[in-house]
Amino acid sequence: MDEQLFFKKLNSLCTSKEIFDFLSSLEVMSDTMASGALQRISEVEVDDNGLKDPEGVLENEVFRALCFQFEFESSKLSNTGLLNALQALIKLRIDPQSTLMASLLSEGEERLGKGQLTVKNLCALGESLLELEGPSCVVLEQIVNHMQEKDVEKWSPREMVMVYKILEVTVKEGEKYQDLLNRMNIVTLTIVSQLSPKFTSIILNSLVVLHQTQAVPLVTALCKHSVKHIPHFTGDELVNVLEAFLYFGHREQIFTEALETHVPKAIFAMHPQIVSKVMQYCCQKMILSKPIFDAVAEGFISDADRFTTDQIAECIIPFGTLNYLPPSASSLFRKLETVLHTRFSHFQPHTLVNLLHSCVLIQRYPVNFLPKIFSPYFLQQIQAQPPGLDRIVTSQLTQLFLTVTLECPFYEGPKLLPKYQVKASLTPHSSLDVHLLKRVKTGLLYLLKKRIYFASEVSTPYFYTVDIEIKLDEEGFVLPAAQCEEVHRRIALCVDGQNRFCVNSHNLLGEEAIKQRHLQLLGYEVVQIPFFEIESLQNCRKMADYLHKKIFPHTYGLSC
C-alpha cells in the first residue's frame, strides 16, 4: 500500500481495534508505516491517566508481532522507523528495562556515535532520552555536540524547541554552548510568528532557565506574540509565560489587556497557581488592573480552600501593595479571616507578617491575630527562619504596631516589644523622586524667600520621614525649620513621584497611602504634591503659585 494512502487511512481510525484490524489486512508495510501505526495507537489509547486498555493493546497479537520485529530487526530499521517506534513505545508505557526498549535505545545511540542522525532524528532521540532517563542522561550532551555542527537556519520550529529543552538540562557551566544559543536566538526571532502556544511557552521558559538576558529582541517578540495565545495556553504554559515576563522585567500593555479579558471569564476554572502567578505579575509590575483584581477576589471568596497558604498570600498581598479595595472587599476579608482562623498554624511566619501587613495598608485591621504575631514565641519562630528578623520584617512589624496604636484604640492585646521596633521605615517602592523634590524646593524658595523656612527629608520620632516640613506659629506665620518652640502647626509636604503610584495610574501605592494617613493622625497637616499636577509647570513662578494655593489656600500674601 502506498505510504501516503496508508497514513491517510490510519489517521481516520479512532480505536486500537480498528487500527489492528487495518494492519491485519495488509500483506506488507515499511518500518516507517509500522512505527506510524504504533504512534497512532499511542494517540488514541493514552490519556492523562495512562493506557486506557492495557490488556487490549499489549496482549494483542498484531501489537506483539510489531514489537517482536522492532526488537530483533532494529539494525535494519530506518532512522525514522527506529526513533518513531521508540517514542510511541515510551508513550505506551512499555517497561524501559525490557529487551525491546534496550535494543532500540542501543541502536539509536550507536547511530548517534557514528554521526548518522539528521537534526529531526537527533531531536526524536533527545526527546526519548529525556522522557526515559531525565536530565542526568549523559547521551544528551553528545546530541547537543552533534547539533552544534548543523545549520540552525534549516531547523523546523519543533526541532528548535526540542534543542532548547535539551539545552536546559545540559548547560551546567556558564558559557558552554552559548555560541549555539546565540545562533538559535537569532533564527528563532525570524520564526516567532509561526510558534504555537505550546512552543512559545517552552522557548520562553528555556530562555529563563538558560539566563538569556541578552536576547532582548527575542524575548520582546515572544512576549508580544504570546498576547494572542492567552485564551489558548494551558495553565502550566501561562505560568511559564508570566514567569518569563517577571524574570526579564518585561511589561506589555496589550498583554495586560488580554489578561483582563481572559481572567474574569476563566477565574472559576483557573488553577490557584495560575491565579496567584497573575497576581504576582500585577504586583511586581505595579499594575492595578481592576478587572483582574475584582475577578480574583470573587474567585477567592467562592473557593478559598483550593489555595495553598502561599497562594493565598500571593493573591491577597497585591490588594494592599497597590492600595485597592474591590467591590466585594467585605466578603473577601471575611473569607480571609475565616481561612486564617482555621489554617493559621499552616502559614509560614514570614508569609503571615507579609499578609497581615498588606491588610493594614488598606485599613483592614487583623486585630484578632496580632496577639499571636507580637508574642515572643512567634517572633522567635521568625528569627529562627531565614531571612530572620531582617530590616524588612522589623519595619513591617513596627508599622503593624503603629497602625493598631493610631487606628485601633480599642486594641488591648500584647504590644510589640521595643527591641523589635525600628525607628525609620523601609519603603522600597516609595523612594523619593530626587528630581521632583528639587523642583518643589526651588518653588518653595521662590515662595518663602529663604531656605531656613522649610526642611527636607525630615526624620520624625514616629517611624516616617517627611519629604518637606513647614512649621507655623499660632497666627499662621512660617517659622524657621530649626525652631522647636511656639510650633502650632506642622505641614508635611508629600512629594509623590511616579514611583509612588501604580503604573499608568493616579492610585497611590499602599505604603505611601498608609504613611500619609498616619502622618495626619500624628498631627501633621498633609499636603500631597503629586507628579501629575506639577509636571507641566514650566518655571519657578508657576511652581510657587501652585504651592501657594496648595499649602496656604486661604491666604493672599505671605509674611515670613
PDB file of C-alpha atoms in Angstrom, residues 268-555:
ATOM      1  CA  PHE A 268     -13.647  29.909  38.434  1.00  0.00           C
ATOM      2  CA  ALA A 269     -11.921  27.236  36.328  1.00  0.00           C
ATOM      3  CA  MET A 270      -8.364  28.550  36.749  1.00  0.00           C
ATOM      4  CA  HIS A 271      -5.916  26.615  38.892  1.00  0.00           C
ATOM      5  CA  PRO A 272      -4.881  28.572  42.023  1.00  0.00           C
ATOM      6  CA  GLN A 273      -1.251  28.501  40.846  1.00  0.00           C
ATOM      7  CA  ILE A 274      -2.207  30.470  37.713  1.00  0.00           C
ATOM      8  CA  VAL A 275      -4.344  32.917  39.708  1.00  0.00           C
ATOM      9  CA  SER A 276      -1.527  33.594  42.181  1.00  0.00           C
ATOM     10  CA  LYS A 277       1.016  33.959  39.337  1.00  0.00           C
ATOM     11  CA  VAL A 278      -1.214  36.520  37.569  1.00  0.00           C
ATOM     12  CA  MET A 279      -1.454  38.495  40.826  1.00  0.00           C
ATOM     13  CA  GLN A 280       2.311  38.225  41.347  1.00  0.00           C
ATOM     14  CA  TYR A 281       2.801  39.621  37.828  1.00  0.00           C
ATOM     15  CA  CYS A 282       0.451  42.566  38.550  1.00  0.00           C
ATOM     16  CA  CYS A 283       2.062  43.228  41.936  1.00  0.00           C
ATOM     17  CA  GLN A 284       5.678  43.191  40.782  1.00  0.00           C
ATOM     18  CA  LYS A 285       4.881  45.318  37.732  1.00  0.00           C
ATOM     19  CA  MET A 286       2.743  47.688  39.885  1.00  0.00           C
ATOM     20  CA  ILE A 287      -0.204  47.131  37.522  1.00  0.00           C
ATOM     21  CA  LEU A 288      -3.534  47.898  39.178  1.00  0.00           C
ATOM     22  CA  SER A 289      -5.938  46.028  36.935  1.00  0.00           C
ATOM     23  CA  LYS A 290      -9.402  46.353  38.458  1.00  0.00           C
ATOM     24  CA  PRO A 291     -10.977  43.666  36.191  1.00  0.00           C
ATOM     25  CA  ILE A 292      -8.311  41.149  37.278  1.00  0.00           C
ATOM     26  CA  PHE A 293      -8.349  42.108  40.968  1.00  0.00           C
ATOM     27  CA  ASP A 294     -12.158  42.059  41.131  1.00  0.00           C
ATOM     28  CA  ALA A 295     -12.289  38.634  39.458  1.00  0.00           C
ATOM     29  CA  VAL A 296      -9.578  37.199  41.732  1.00  0.00           C
ATOM     30  CA  ALA A 297     -11.465  38.473  44.792  1.00  0.00           C
ATOM     31  CA  GLU A 298     -14.646  36.724  43.585  1.00  0.00           C
ATOM     32  CA  GLY A 299     -12.718  33.526  42.842  1.00  0.00           C
ATOM     33  CA  PHE A 300     -11.129  33.529  46.296  1.00  0.00           C
ATOM     34  CA  ILE A 301     -14.445  34.158  48.054  1.00  0.00           C
ATOM     35  CA  SER A 302     -16.001  31.313  46.072  1.00  0.00           C
ATOM     36  CA  ASP A 303     -13.384  28.652  46.747  1.00  0.00           C
ATOM     37  CA  ALA A 304     -10.563  29.721  49.067  1.00  0.00           C
ATOM     38  CA  ASP A 305      -9.971  26.153  50.260  1.00  0.00           C
ATOM     39  CA  ARG A 306      -8.350  25.250  46.923  1.00  0.00           C
ATOM     40  CA  PHE A 307      -5.486  27.682  47.596  1.00  0.00           C
ATOM     41  CA  THR A 308      -2.308  26.794  49.488  1.00  0.00           C
ATOM     42  CA  THR A 309      -1.188  29.221  52.198  1.00  0.00           C
ATOM     43  CA  ASP A 310       1.494  30.682  49.904  1.00  0.00           C
ATOM     44  CA  GLN A 311      -1.033  31.097  47.082  1.00  0.00           C
ATOM     45  CA  ILE A 312      -3.430  32.862  49.478  1.00  0.00           C
ATOM     46  CA  ALA A 313      -0.703  35.354  50.389  1.00  0.00           C
ATOM     47  CA  GLU A 314       0.251  35.871  46.726  1.00  0.00           C
ATOM     48  CA  CYS A 315      -3.396  36.643  45.879  1.00  0.00           C
ATOM     49  CA  ILE A 316      -4.179  38.961  48.811  1.00  0.00           C
ATOM     50  CA  ILE A 317      -0.914  40.921  49.270  1.00  0.00           C
ATOM     51  CA  PRO A 318      -1.260  42.803  45.926  1.00  0.00           C
ATOM     52  CA  PHE A 319      -4.516  44.401  47.142  1.00  0.00           C
ATOM     53  CA  GLY A 320      -2.544  46.075  49.941  1.00  0.00           C
ATOM     54  CA  THR A 321       0.597  46.787  47.919  1.00  0.00           C
ATOM     55  CA  LEU A 322      -1.387  48.526  45.175  1.00  0.00           C
ATOM     56  CA  ASN A 323      -3.870  50.096  47.624  1.00  0.00           C
ATOM     57  CA  TYR A 324      -7.081  48.718  46.155  1.00  0.00           C
ATOM     58  CA  LEU A 325     -10.321  47.505  47.726  1.00  0.00           C
ATOM     59  CA  PRO A 326     -12.557  45.564  45.303  1.00  0.00           C
ATOM     60  CA  PRO A 327     -16.364  45.943  45.385  1.00  0.00           C
ATOM     61  CA  SER A 328     -16.514  42.623  47.264  1.00  0.00           C
ATOM     62  CA  ALA A 329     -13.947  43.756  49.884  1.00  0.00           C
ATOM     63  CA  SER A 330     -16.114  42.975  52.935  1.00  0.00           C
ATOM     64  CA  SER A 331     -16.746  39.386  51.747  1.00  0.00           C
ATOM     65  CA  LEU A 332     -13.127  38.978  50.681  1.00  0.00           C
ATOM     66  CA  PHE A 333     -11.679  39.904  54.073  1.00  0.00           C
ATOM     67  CA  ARG A 334     -14.349  37.954  55.965  1.00  0.00           C
ATOM     68  CA  LYS A 335     -13.292  34.905  53.947  1.00  0.00           C
ATOM     69  CA  LEU A 336      -9.619  35.652  54.647  1.00  0.00           C
ATOM     70  CA  GLU A 337     -10.342  35.918  58.373  1.00  0.00           C
ATOM     71  CA  THR A 338     -12.111  32.529  58.308  1.00  0.00           C
ATOM     72  CA  VAL A 339      -9.155  30.970  56.474  1.00  0.00           C
ATOM     73  CA  LEU A 340      -6.695  32.477  58.962  1.00  0.00           C
ATOM     74  CA  HIS A 341      -8.684  31.135  61.910  1.00  0.00           C
ATOM     75  CA  THR A 342      -8.721  27.588  60.511  1.00  0.00           C
ATOM     76  CA  ARG A 343      -5.249  27.465  58.923  1.00  0.00           C
ATOM     77  CA  PHE A 344      -3.195  29.945  60.949  1.00  0.00           C
ATOM     78  CA  SER A 345      -0.583  27.365  62.010  1.00  0.00           C
ATOM     79  CA  HIS A 346      -0.122  26.244  58.371  1.00  0.00           C
ATOM     80  CA  PHE A 347       1.258  29.627  57.262  1.00  0.00           C
ATOM     81  CA  GLN A 348       4.994  30.257  57.327  1.00  0.00           C
ATOM     82  CA  PRO A 349       5.752  33.047  59.886  1.00  0.00           C
ATOM     83  CA  HIS A 350       7.241  35.429  57.296  1.00  0.00           C
ATOM     84  CA  THR A 351       4.260  34.851  54.989  1.00  0.00           C
ATOM     85  CA  LEU A 352       1.873  35.736  57.832  1.00  0.00           C
ATOM     86  CA  VAL A 353       3.651  39.017  58.580  1.00  0.00           C
ATOM     87  CA  ASN A 354       3.596  39.948  54.877  1.00  0.00           C
ATOM     88  CA  LEU A 355      -0.077  39.089  54.599  1.00  0.00           C
ATOM     89  CA  LEU A 356      -1.247  40.928  57.728  1.00  0.00           C
ATOM     90  CA  HIS A 357       0.935  43.935  56.914  1.00  0.00           C
ATOM     91  CA  SER A 358      -0.674  44.201  53.466  1.00  0.00           C
ATOM     92  CA  CYS A 359      -4.118  44.229  55.125  1.00  0.00           C
ATOM     93  CA  VAL A 360      -3.388  47.293  57.281  1.00  0.00           C
ATOM     94  CA  LEU A 361      -2.180  49.221  54.215  1.00  0.00           C
ATOM     95  CA  ILE A 362      -5.820  49.262  53.070  1.00  0.00           C
ATOM     96  CA  GLN A 363      -7.362  49.748  56.529  1.00  0.00           C
ATOM     97  CA  ARG A 364      -8.275  46.123  57.153  1.00  0.00           C
ATOM     98  CA  TYR A 365      -7.140  45.513  60.716  1.00  0.00           C
ATOM     99  CA  PRO A 366      -6.240  41.930  61.733  1.00  0.00           C
ATOM    100  CA  VAL A 367      -6.627  42.652  65.460  1.00  0.00           C
ATOM    101  CA  ASN A 368      -7.667  39.074  66.254  1.00  0.00           C
ATOM    102  CA  PHE A 369      -4.299  37.774  65.070  1.00  0.00           C
ATOM    103  CA  LEU A 370      -1.924  40.470  66.341  1.00  0.00           C
ATOM    104  CA  PRO A 371      -1.590  38.986  69.855  1.00  0.00           C
ATOM    105  CA  LYS A 372      -0.083  35.893  68.198  1.00  0.00           C
ATOM    106  CA  ILE A 373       2.135  37.969  65.892  1.00  0.00           C
ATOM    107  CA  PHE A 374       3.519  40.108  68.721  1.00  0.00           C
ATOM    108  CA  SER A 375       4.080  37.121  71.028  1.00  0.00           C
ATOM    109  CA  PRO A 376       7.715  36.298  71.907  1.00  0.00           C
ATOM    110  CA  TYR A 377       7.179  32.701  70.711  1.00  0.00           C
ATOM    111  CA  PHE A 378       6.116  33.804  67.194  1.00  0.00           C
ATOM    112  CA  LEU A 379       8.945  36.345  66.961  1.00  0.00           C
ATOM    113  CA  GLN A 380      11.436  33.631  67.928  1.00  0.00           C
ATOM    114  CA  GLN A 381       9.994  31.472  65.145  1.00  0.00           C
ATOM    115  CA  ILE A 382      10.632  34.272  62.642  1.00  0.00           C
ATOM    116  CA  GLN A 383      14.140  34.787  63.977  1.00  0.00           C
ATOM    117  CA  ALA A 384      14.914  31.085  63.509  1.00  0.00           C
ATOM    118  CA  GLN A 385      13.929  31.014  59.819  1.00  0.00           C
ATOM    119  CA  PRO A 386      15.849  32.775  57.023  1.00  0.00           C
ATOM    120  CA  PRO A 387      15.911  35.710  56.453  1.00  0.00           C
ATOM    121  CA  GLY A 388      15.138  36.046  60.181  1.00  0.00           C
ATOM    122  CA  LEU A 389      14.195  39.393  61.689  1.00  0.00           C
ATOM    123  CA  ASP A 390      15.768  41.452  58.931  1.00  0.00           C
ATOM    124  CA  ARG A 391      15.098  45.154  58.312  1.00  0.00           C
ATOM    125  CA  ILE A 392      12.083  44.475  56.067  1.00  0.00           C
ATOM    126  CA  VAL A 393      10.354  42.244  58.646  1.00  0.00           C
ATOM    127  CA  THR A 394      11.023  44.559  61.600  1.00  0.00           C
ATOM    128  CA  SER A 395       9.799  47.507  59.512  1.00  0.00           C
ATOM    129  CA  GLN A 396       6.554  45.631  58.755  1.00  0.00           C
ATOM    130  CA  LEU A 397       6.100  44.631  62.409  1.00  0.00           C
ATOM    131  CA  THR A 398       6.693  48.233  63.542  1.00  0.00           C
ATOM    132  CA  GLN A 399       4.129  49.521  61.044  1.00  0.00           C
ATOM    133  CA  LEU A 400       1.614  46.898  62.210  1.00  0.00           C
ATOM    134  CA  PHE A 401       2.131  48.048  65.799  1.00  0.00           C
ATOM    135  CA  LEU A 402       1.926  51.736  64.856  1.00  0.00           C
ATOM    136  CA  THR A 403      -1.309  51.023  62.962  1.00  0.00           C
ATOM    137  CA  VAL A 404      -3.096  49.454  65.926  1.00  0.00           C
ATOM    138  CA  THR A 405      -1.778  52.245  68.173  1.00  0.00           C
ATOM    139  CA  LEU A 406      -3.078  55.015  65.884  1.00  0.00           C
ATOM    140  CA  GLU A 407      -6.086  53.427  64.187  1.00  0.00           C
ATOM    141  CA  CYS A 408      -7.340  50.775  66.648  1.00  0.00           C
ATOM    142  CA  PRO A 409      -7.502  52.456  70.074  1.00  0.00           C
ATOM    143  CA  PHE A 410      -9.725  49.586  71.282  1.00  0.00           C
ATOM    144  CA  TYR A 411      -6.868  47.067  70.836  1.00  0.00           C
ATOM    145  CA  GLU A 412      -5.730  45.887  74.271  1.00  0.00           C
ATOM    146  CA  GLY A 413      -3.582  42.899  73.326  1.00  0.00           C
ATOM    147  CA  PRO A 414       0.199  42.465  73.694  1.00  0.00           C
ATOM    148  CA  LYS A 415       2.405  45.215  72.335  1.00  0.00           C
ATOM    149  CA  LEU A 416       5.445  44.814  70.116  1.00  0.00           C
ATOM    150  CA  LEU A 417       8.490  44.924  72.375  1.00  0.00           C
ATOM    151  CA  PRO A 418      10.767  47.943  71.735  1.00  0.00           C
ATOM    152  CA  LYS A 419      13.700  45.696  70.777  1.00  0.00           C
ATOM    153  CA  TYR A 420      11.739  44.550  67.689  1.00  0.00           C
ATOM    154  CA  GLN A 421      10.777  48.083  66.613  1.00  0.00           C
ATOM    155  CA  VAL A 422      12.730  50.206  64.143  1.00  0.00           C
ATOM    156  CA  LYS A 423      12.980  53.983  64.198  1.00  0.00           C
ATOM    157  CA  ALA A 424      12.707  54.604  60.452  1.00  0.00           C
ATOM    158  CA  SER A 425      10.536  52.990  57.799  1.00  0.00           C
ATOM    159  CA  LEU A 426      11.882  50.951  54.939  1.00  0.00           C
ATOM    160  CA  THR A 427       9.705  51.537  51.894  1.00  0.00           C
ATOM    161  CA  PRO A 428      11.407  50.202  48.741  1.00  0.00           C
ATOM    162  CA  HIS A 429       8.599  51.250  46.358  1.00  0.00           C
ATOM    163  CA  SER A 430       8.143  54.728  47.777  1.00  0.00           C
ATOM    164  CA  SER A 431      11.653  56.083  47.480  1.00  0.00           C
ATOM    165  CA  LEU A 432      11.857  59.812  46.949  1.00  0.00           C
ATOM    166  CA  ASP A 433      11.989  61.259  43.423  1.00  0.00           C
ATOM    167  CA  VAL A 434      15.034  63.485  43.897  1.00  0.00           C
ATOM    168  CA  HIS A 435      14.499  65.451  40.686  1.00  0.00           C
ATOM    169  CA  LEU A 436      10.890  66.242  41.614  1.00  0.00           C
ATOM    170  CA  LEU A 437      11.909  67.184  45.163  1.00  0.00           C
ATOM    171  CA  LYS A 438      14.485  69.610  43.792  1.00  0.00           C
ATOM    172  CA  ARG A 439      11.849  71.337  41.624  1.00  0.00           C
ATOM    173  CA  VAL A 440       9.477  71.681  44.597  1.00  0.00           C
ATOM    174  CA  LYS A 441      12.263  73.046  46.825  1.00  0.00           C
ATOM    175  CA  THR A 442      13.139  75.622  44.164  1.00  0.00           C
ATOM    176  CA  GLY A 443       9.472  76.696  44.010  1.00  0.00           C
ATOM    177  CA  LEU A 444       9.298  76.901  47.827  1.00  0.00           C
ATOM    178  CA  LEU A 445      12.426  79.055  47.941  1.00  0.00           C
ATOM    179  CA  TYR A 446      10.797  81.417  45.439  1.00  0.00           C
ATOM    180  CA  LEU A 447       7.638  81.475  47.589  1.00  0.00           C
ATOM    181  CA  LEU A 448       9.130  81.718  51.106  1.00  0.00           C
ATOM    182  CA  LYS A 449      12.205  83.783  50.099  1.00  0.00           C
ATOM    183  CA  LYS A 450      14.612  81.996  52.473  1.00  0.00           C
ATOM    184  CA  ARG A 451      15.806  78.387  52.697  1.00  0.00           C
ATOM    185  CA  ILE A 452      15.555  78.425  56.505  1.00  0.00           C
ATOM    186  CA  TYR A 453      11.749  78.241  56.369  1.00  0.00           C
ATOM    187  CA  PHE A 454      11.477  74.614  55.301  1.00  0.00           C
ATOM    188  CA  ALA A 455      13.383  71.383  55.866  1.00  0.00           C
ATOM    189  CA  SER A 456      13.583  68.381  53.551  1.00  0.00           C
ATOM    190  CA  GLU A 457      13.776  64.646  54.289  1.00  0.00           C
ATOM    191  CA  VAL A 458      12.980  65.165  57.959  1.00  0.00           C
ATOM    192  CA  SER A 459      13.136  62.093  60.208  1.00  0.00           C
ATOM    193  CA  THR A 460      10.263  62.116  62.691  1.00  0.00           C
ATOM    194  CA  PRO A 461      10.175  60.282  66.040  1.00  0.00           C
ATOM    195  CA  TYR A 462       7.262  58.315  64.615  1.00  0.00           C
ATOM    196  CA  PHE A 463       8.885  55.941  62.084  1.00  0.00           C
ATOM    197  CA  TYR A 464       8.200  58.043  58.971  1.00  0.00           C
ATOM    198  CA  THR A 465      10.371  60.508  57.052  1.00  0.00           C
ATOM    199  CA  VAL A 466       8.651  63.698  55.883  1.00  0.00           C
ATOM    200  CA  ASP A 467       9.659  64.839  52.391  1.00  0.00           C
ATOM    201  CA  ILE A 468       9.357  68.538  53.270  1.00  0.00           C
ATOM    202  CA  GLU A 469       8.273  70.016  56.610  1.00  0.00           C
ATOM    203  CA  ILE A 470       6.999  73.560  57.216  1.00  0.00           C
ATOM    204  CA  LYS A 471       6.267  74.863  60.738  1.00  0.00           C
ATOM    205  CA  LEU A 472       3.724  77.584  61.546  1.00  0.00           C
ATOM    206  CA  ASP A 473       3.048  79.544  64.706  1.00  0.00           C
ATOM    207  CA  GLU A 474      -0.376  80.171  66.233  1.00  0.00           C
ATOM    208  CA  GLU A 475      -1.076  83.106  63.910  1.00  0.00           C
ATOM    209  CA  GLY A 476      -0.177  81.117  60.809  1.00  0.00           C
ATOM    210  CA  PHE A 477       3.262  82.647  60.209  1.00  0.00           C
ATOM    211  CA  VAL A 478       6.008  80.388  58.887  1.00  0.00           C
ATOM    212  CA  LEU A 479       8.727  79.623  61.442  1.00  0.00           C
ATOM    213  CA  PRO A 480      12.353  78.736  60.757  1.00  0.00           C
ATOM    214  CA  ALA A 481      12.572  74.959  60.288  1.00  0.00           C
ATOM    215  CA  ALA A 482      15.096  74.616  63.112  1.00  0.00           C
ATOM    216  CA  GLN A 483      12.818  76.304  65.659  1.00  0.00           C
ATOM    217  CA  CYS A 484      11.170  73.982  68.195  1.00  0.00           C
ATOM    218  CA  GLU A 485       9.267  76.475  70.420  1.00  0.00           C
ATOM    219  CA  GLU A 486       5.888  78.019  69.635  1.00  0.00           C
ATOM    220  CA  VAL A 487       5.183  75.497  66.837  1.00  0.00           C
ATOM    221  CA  HIS A 488       1.412  75.424  66.460  1.00  0.00           C
ATOM    222  CA  ARG A 489       1.054  73.560  63.138  1.00  0.00           C
ATOM    223  CA  ARG A 490       3.290  71.248  61.163  1.00  0.00           C
ATOM    224  CA  ILE A 491       2.738  70.829  57.445  1.00  0.00           C
ATOM    225  CA  ALA A 492       4.101  67.689  55.760  1.00  0.00           C
ATOM    226  CA  LEU A 493       4.532  68.001  52.009  1.00  0.00           C
ATOM    227  CA  CYS A 494       4.433  64.579  50.330  1.00  0.00           C
ATOM    228  CA  VAL A 495       6.279  64.941  47.027  1.00  0.00           C
ATOM    229  CA  ASP A 496       4.880  61.945  45.206  1.00  0.00           C
ATOM    230  CA  GLY A 497       6.779  60.959  42.084  1.00  0.00           C
ATOM    231  CA  GLN A 498       5.609  58.322  39.609  1.00  0.00           C
ATOM    232  CA  ASN A 499       7.238  55.503  41.598  1.00  0.00           C
ATOM    233  CA  ARG A 500       4.775  56.079  44.455  1.00  0.00           C
ATOM    234  CA  PHE A 501       1.815  55.309  42.189  1.00  0.00           C
ATOM    235  CA  CYS A 502       0.573  52.250  40.351  1.00  0.00           C
ATOM    236  CA  VAL A 503       1.706  52.144  36.719  1.00  0.00           C
ATOM    237  CA  ASN A 504      -0.210  54.491  34.381  1.00  0.00           C
ATOM    238  CA  SER A 505      -2.436  55.490  37.291  1.00  0.00           C
ATOM    239  CA  HIS A 506      -3.073  58.190  39.894  1.00  0.00           C
ATOM    240  CA  ASN A 507      -3.645  55.485  42.520  1.00  0.00           C
ATOM    241  CA  LEU A 508      -1.136  55.798  45.379  1.00  0.00           C
ATOM    242  CA  LEU A 509       0.686  52.623  46.439  1.00  0.00           C
ATOM    243  CA  GLY A 510      -0.314  51.195  49.811  1.00  0.00           C
ATOM    244  CA  GLU A 511       2.964  52.138  51.511  1.00  0.00           C
ATOM    245  CA  GLU A 512       2.544  55.810  50.678  1.00  0.00           C
ATOM    246  CA  ALA A 513      -1.182  55.847  51.460  1.00  0.00           C
ATOM    247  CA  ILE A 514      -0.629  54.495  54.993  1.00  0.00           C
ATOM    248  CA  LYS A 515       2.247  56.940  55.576  1.00  0.00           C
ATOM    249  CA  GLN A 516       0.050  59.949  54.698  1.00  0.00           C
ATOM    250  CA  ARG A 517      -2.790  58.562  56.802  1.00  0.00           C
ATOM    251  CA  HIS A 518      -0.523  58.060  59.800  1.00  0.00           C
ATOM    252  CA  LEU A 519       1.163  61.453  59.482  1.00  0.00           C
ATOM    253  CA  GLN A 520      -2.306  63.021  59.644  1.00  0.00           C
ATOM    254  CA  LEU A 521      -3.170  61.007  62.760  1.00  0.00           C
ATOM    255  CA  LEU A 522       0.139  62.111  64.294  1.00  0.00           C
ATOM    256  CA  GLY A 523      -0.907  65.751  63.977  1.00  0.00           C
ATOM    257  CA  TYR A 524       0.597  66.795  60.643  1.00  0.00           C
ATOM    258  CA  GLU A 525      -1.349  68.661  58.003  1.00  0.00           C
ATOM    259  CA  VAL A 526      -0.578  66.518  54.980  1.00  0.00           C
ATOM    260  CA  VAL A 527      -0.339  68.246  51.608  1.00  0.00           C
ATOM    261  CA  GLN A 528       0.113  65.936  48.645  1.00  0.00           C
ATOM    262  CA  ILE A 529       2.216  67.201  45.723  1.00  0.00           C
ATOM    263  CA  PRO A 530       1.686  64.535  43.035  1.00  0.00           C
ATOM    264  CA  PHE A 531       3.897  64.479  39.937  1.00  0.00           C
ATOM    265  CA  PHE A 532       0.933  64.754  37.540  1.00  0.00           C
ATOM    266  CA  GLU A 533      -0.092  68.140  38.970  1.00  0.00           C
ATOM    267  CA  ILE A 534       3.314  69.763  38.592  1.00  0.00           C
ATOM    268  CA  GLU A 535       4.972  68.121  35.582  1.00  0.00           C
ATOM    269  CA  SER A 536       3.532  70.792  33.253  1.00  0.00           C
ATOM    270  CA  LEU A 537       4.665  73.766  35.409  1.00  0.00           C
ATOM    271  CA  GLN A 538       7.471  75.287  33.386  1.00  0.00           C
ATOM    272  CA  ASN A 539       9.082  77.858  35.716  1.00  0.00           C
ATOM    273  CA  CYS A 540       9.635  78.844  39.358  1.00  0.00           C
ATOM    274  CA  ARG A 541       6.897  81.430  39.357  1.00  0.00           C
ATOM    275  CA  LYS A 542       4.258  78.893  38.256  1.00  0.00           C
ATOM    276  CA  MET A 543       5.538  76.338  40.761  1.00  0.00           C
ATOM    277  CA  ALA A 544       5.433  78.943  43.547  1.00  0.00           C
ATOM    278  CA  ASP A 545       1.848  79.915  42.614  1.00  0.00           C
ATOM    279  CA  TYR A 546       0.845  76.253  42.642  1.00  0.00           C
ATOM    280  CA  LEU A 547       2.497  75.645  46.049  1.00  0.00           C
ATOM    281  CA  HIS A 548       0.899  78.803  47.475  1.00  0.00           C
ATOM    282  CA  LYS A 549      -2.588  77.540  46.533  1.00  0.00           C
ATOM    283  CA  LYS A 550      -1.815  74.027  47.813  1.00  0.00           C
ATOM    284  CA  ILE A 551      -0.161  74.891  51.135  1.00  0.00           C
ATOM    285  CA  PHE A 552      -1.772  78.227  52.018  1.00  0.00           C
ATOM    286  CA  PRO A 553      -5.132  78.155  50.191  1.00  0.00           C
ATOM    287  CA  HIS A 554      -6.715  80.787  52.477  1.00  0.00           C
ATOM    288  CA  THR A 555      -4.004  83.465  52.333  1.00  0.00           C
TER     289      THR A 555
END
